């Protein structure tokens, strides 16, 4: 089972397979996606969820407020639904 991810603001679309993190899926599909450590330490892959649900095996270091604002660590996040995510702050 896979989910579709739309990456804003460029509106790039890619799919995430079950068991794959959002970052892994993007890199496998040659999508330019900011990242460094891939283990939830550097925050380079931090982006914001506009719609959809993710889950984590390893909870990232996000405050309640950041979670409410939709911030997610793409290198740790598994898609639980189709997602719209953004690197824009607006
Ligand atoms: S790539 Fe470093 S926190 Fe995700």
PDB file of C-alpha atoms and ligand atoms in Angstrom:
ATOM      1  CA  UNK A   1       0.000   0.000   0.000  1.00  0.00           C
ATOM      2  CA  UNK A   2       1.345   3.411  -0.879  1.00  0.00           C
ATOM      3  CA  UNK A   3       0.391   7.019  -0.295  1.00  0.00           C
ATOM      4  CA  UNK A   4       0.808  10.031  -2.494  1.00  0.00           C
ATOM      5  CA  UNK A   5       2.787  13.048  -1.321  1.00  0.00           C
ATOM      6  CA  UNK A   6       2.544  16.509  -2.835  1.00  0.00           C
ATOM      7  CA  UNK A   7       5.569  18.664  -2.113  1.00  0.00           C
ATOM      8  CA  UNK A   8       4.878  22.400  -2.120  1.00  0.00           C
ATOM      9  CA  UNK A   9       5.560  25.007  -3.322  1.00  0.00           C
ATOM     10  CA  UNK A  10       6.778  23.197  -6.468  1.00  0.00           C
ATOM     11  CA  UNK A  11       3.856  20.730  -6.441  1.00  0.00           C
ATOM     12  CA  UNK A  12       6.140  17.747  -6.953  1.00  0.00           C
ATOM     13  CA  UNK A  13       4.250  14.490  -6.529  1.00  0.00           C
ATOM     14  CA  UNK A  14       5.783  11.222  -5.365  1.00  0.00           C
ATOM     15  CA  UNK A  15       4.594   8.050  -3.690  1.00  0.00           C
ATOM     16  CA  UNK A  16       5.614   6.550  -0.358  1.00  0.00           C
ATOM     17  CA  UNK A  17       5.432   2.801   0.132  1.00  0.00           C
ATOM     18  CA  UNK A  18       4.496   1.291   3.452  1.00  0.00           C
ATOM     19  CA  UNK A  19       7.572   0.935   5.687  1.00  0.00           C
ATOM     20  CA  UNK A  20       9.423   3.728   3.906  1.00  0.00           C
ATOM     21  CA  UNK A  21      10.006   7.147   5.405  1.00  0.00           C
ATOM     22  CA  UNK A  22       8.910  10.190   3.448  1.00  0.00           C
ATOM     23  CA  UNK A  23      12.562  11.173   2.915  1.00  0.00           C
ATOM     24  CA  UNK A  24      13.574   7.684   1.714  1.00  0.00           C
ATOM     25  CA  UNK A  25      10.718   7.656  -0.758  1.00  0.00           C
ATOM     26  CA  UNK A  26      11.655  11.086  -2.128  1.00  0.00           C
ATOM     27  CA  UNK A  27      15.347  10.219  -2.491  1.00  0.00           C
ATOM     28  CA  UNK A  28      14.513   6.884  -4.158  1.00  0.00           C
ATOM     29  CA  UNK A  29      12.561   8.818  -6.740  1.00  0.00           C
ATOM     30  CA  UNK A  30      15.405  11.290  -7.316  1.00  0.00           C
ATOM     31  CA  UNK A  31      13.515  14.167  -5.774  1.00  0.00           C
ATOM     32  CA  UNK A  32      15.662  16.949  -4.412  1.00  0.00           C
ATOM     33  CA  UNK A  33      14.782  16.950  -0.723  1.00  0.00           C
ATOM     34  CA  UNK A  34      16.838  18.717   1.958  1.00  0.00           C
ATOM     35  CA  UNK A  35      18.506  16.240   4.293  1.00  0.00           C
ATOM     36  CA  UNK A  36      21.758  15.432   6.087  1.00  0.00           C
ATOM     37  CA  UNK A  37      21.818  12.954   8.955  1.00  0.00           C
ATOM     38  CA  UNK A  38      18.688  10.897   8.120  1.00  0.00           C
ATOM     39  CA  UNK A  39      18.322   9.955  11.793  1.00  0.00           C
ATOM     40  CA  UNK A  40      16.329  12.869  13.199  1.00  0.00           C
ATOM     41  CA  UNK A  41      19.272  14.857  14.540  1.00  0.00           C
ATOM     42  CA  UNK A  42      20.039  17.717  12.156  1.00  0.00           C
ATOM     43  CA  UNK A  43      16.538  19.061  11.300  1.00  0.00           C
ATOM     44  CA  UNK A  44      17.556  19.648   7.672  1.00  0.00           C
ATOM     45  CA  UNK A  45      14.553  17.613   6.517  1.00  0.00           C
ATOM     46  CA  UNK A  46      12.058  19.516   8.675  1.00  0.00           C
ATOM     47  CA  UNK A  47       8.963  20.546   6.751  1.00  0.00           C
ATOM     48  CA  UNK A  48       5.345  21.283   7.532  1.00  0.00           C
ATOM     49  CA  UNK A  49       2.298  19.103   6.914  1.00  0.00           C
ATOM     50  CA  UNK A  50      -0.529  20.999   5.221  1.00  0.00           C
ATOM     51  CA  UNK A  51      -2.765  17.961   5.181  1.00  0.00           C
ATOM     52  CA  UNK A  52      -2.525  14.301   6.056  1.00  0.00           C
ATOM     53  CA  UNK A  53      -1.238  12.105   8.869  1.00  0.00           C
ATOM     54  CA  UNK A  54       2.172  10.657   9.652  1.00  0.00           C
ATOM     55  CA  UNK A  55       3.429   8.274  12.315  1.00  0.00           C
ATOM     56  CA  UNK A  56       6.854   7.698  13.857  1.00  0.00           C
ATOM     57  CA  UNK A  57       8.620   4.648  15.210  1.00  0.00           C
ATOM     58  CA  UNK A  58      10.986   6.974  16.992  1.00  0.00           C
ATOM     59  CA  UNK A  59       9.262  10.149  18.202  1.00  0.00           C
ATOM     60  CA  UNK A  60      11.172  13.211  16.974  1.00  0.00           C
ATOM     61  CA  UNK A  61      12.090  16.109  19.231  1.00  0.00           C
ATOM     62  CA  UNK A  62       9.172  18.393  18.544  1.00  0.00           C
ATOM     63  CA  UNK A  63       7.324  20.520  21.067  1.00  0.00           C
ATOM     64  CA  UNK A  64       3.537  20.233  21.331  1.00  0.00           C
ATOM     65  CA  UNK A  65       3.296  23.616  19.636  1.00  0.00           C
ATOM     66  CA  UNK A  66       5.496  22.513  16.744  1.00  0.00           C
ATOM     67  CA  UNK A  67       3.390  19.371  16.342  1.00  0.00           C
ATOM     68  CA  UNK A  68       0.250  21.501  16.293  1.00  0.00           C
ATOM     69  CA  UNK A  69       1.832  23.645  13.605  1.00  0.00           C
ATOM     70  CA  UNK A  70       2.385  20.495  11.549  1.00  0.00           C
ATOM     71  CA  UNK A  71       6.172  20.285  11.641  1.00  0.00           C
ATOM     72  CA  UNK A  72       7.521  16.895  10.698  1.00  0.00           C
ATOM     73  CA  UNK A  73      10.886  15.176  10.406  1.00  0.00           C
ATOM     74  CA  UNK A  74      10.739  13.654   6.931  1.00  0.00           C
ATOM     75  CA  UNK A  75      13.570  11.219   7.665  1.00  0.00           C
ATOM     76  CA  UNK A  76      11.562   9.653  10.509  1.00  0.00           C
ATOM     77  CA  UNK A  77       7.980  10.044   9.288  1.00  0.00           C
ATOM     78  CA  UNK A  78       5.867   7.265   7.821  1.00  0.00           C
ATOM     79  CA  UNK A  79       2.867   8.366   5.773  1.00  0.00           C
ATOM     80  CA  UNK A  80      -0.456   7.201   7.195  1.00  0.00           C
ATOM     81  CA  UNK A  81      -2.480   8.928   4.482  1.00  0.00           C
ATOM     82  CA  UNK A  82      -1.900  10.991   1.378  1.00  0.00           C
ATOM     83  CA  UNK A  83       0.101  14.064   2.370  1.00  0.00           C
ATOM     84  CA  UNK A  84       0.585  17.646   1.312  1.00  0.00           C
ATOM     85  CA  UNK A  85       3.832  19.003   2.757  1.00  0.00           C
ATOM     86  CA  UNK A  86       5.632  22.283   2.344  1.00  0.00           C
ATOM     87  CA  UNK A  87       9.015  23.885   2.869  1.00  0.00           C
ATOM     88  CA  UNK A  88       7.468  27.318   2.746  1.00  0.00           C
ATOM     89  CA  UNK A  89       6.810  29.125   6.047  1.00  0.00           C
ATOM     90  CA  UNK A  90       3.641  30.823   4.847  1.00  0.00           C
TER      91      UNK A  90
HETATM   92  S1  LIG B   1      17.845  14.438   7.818  1.00  0.00           S
HETATM   93 FE1  LIG B   1      18.628  15.121   9.704  1.00  0.00          FE
HETATM   94  S2  LIG B   1      16.837  15.308  10.906  1.00  0.00           S
HETATM   95 FE2  LIG B   1      16.105  14.411   9.066  1.00  0.00          FE
END
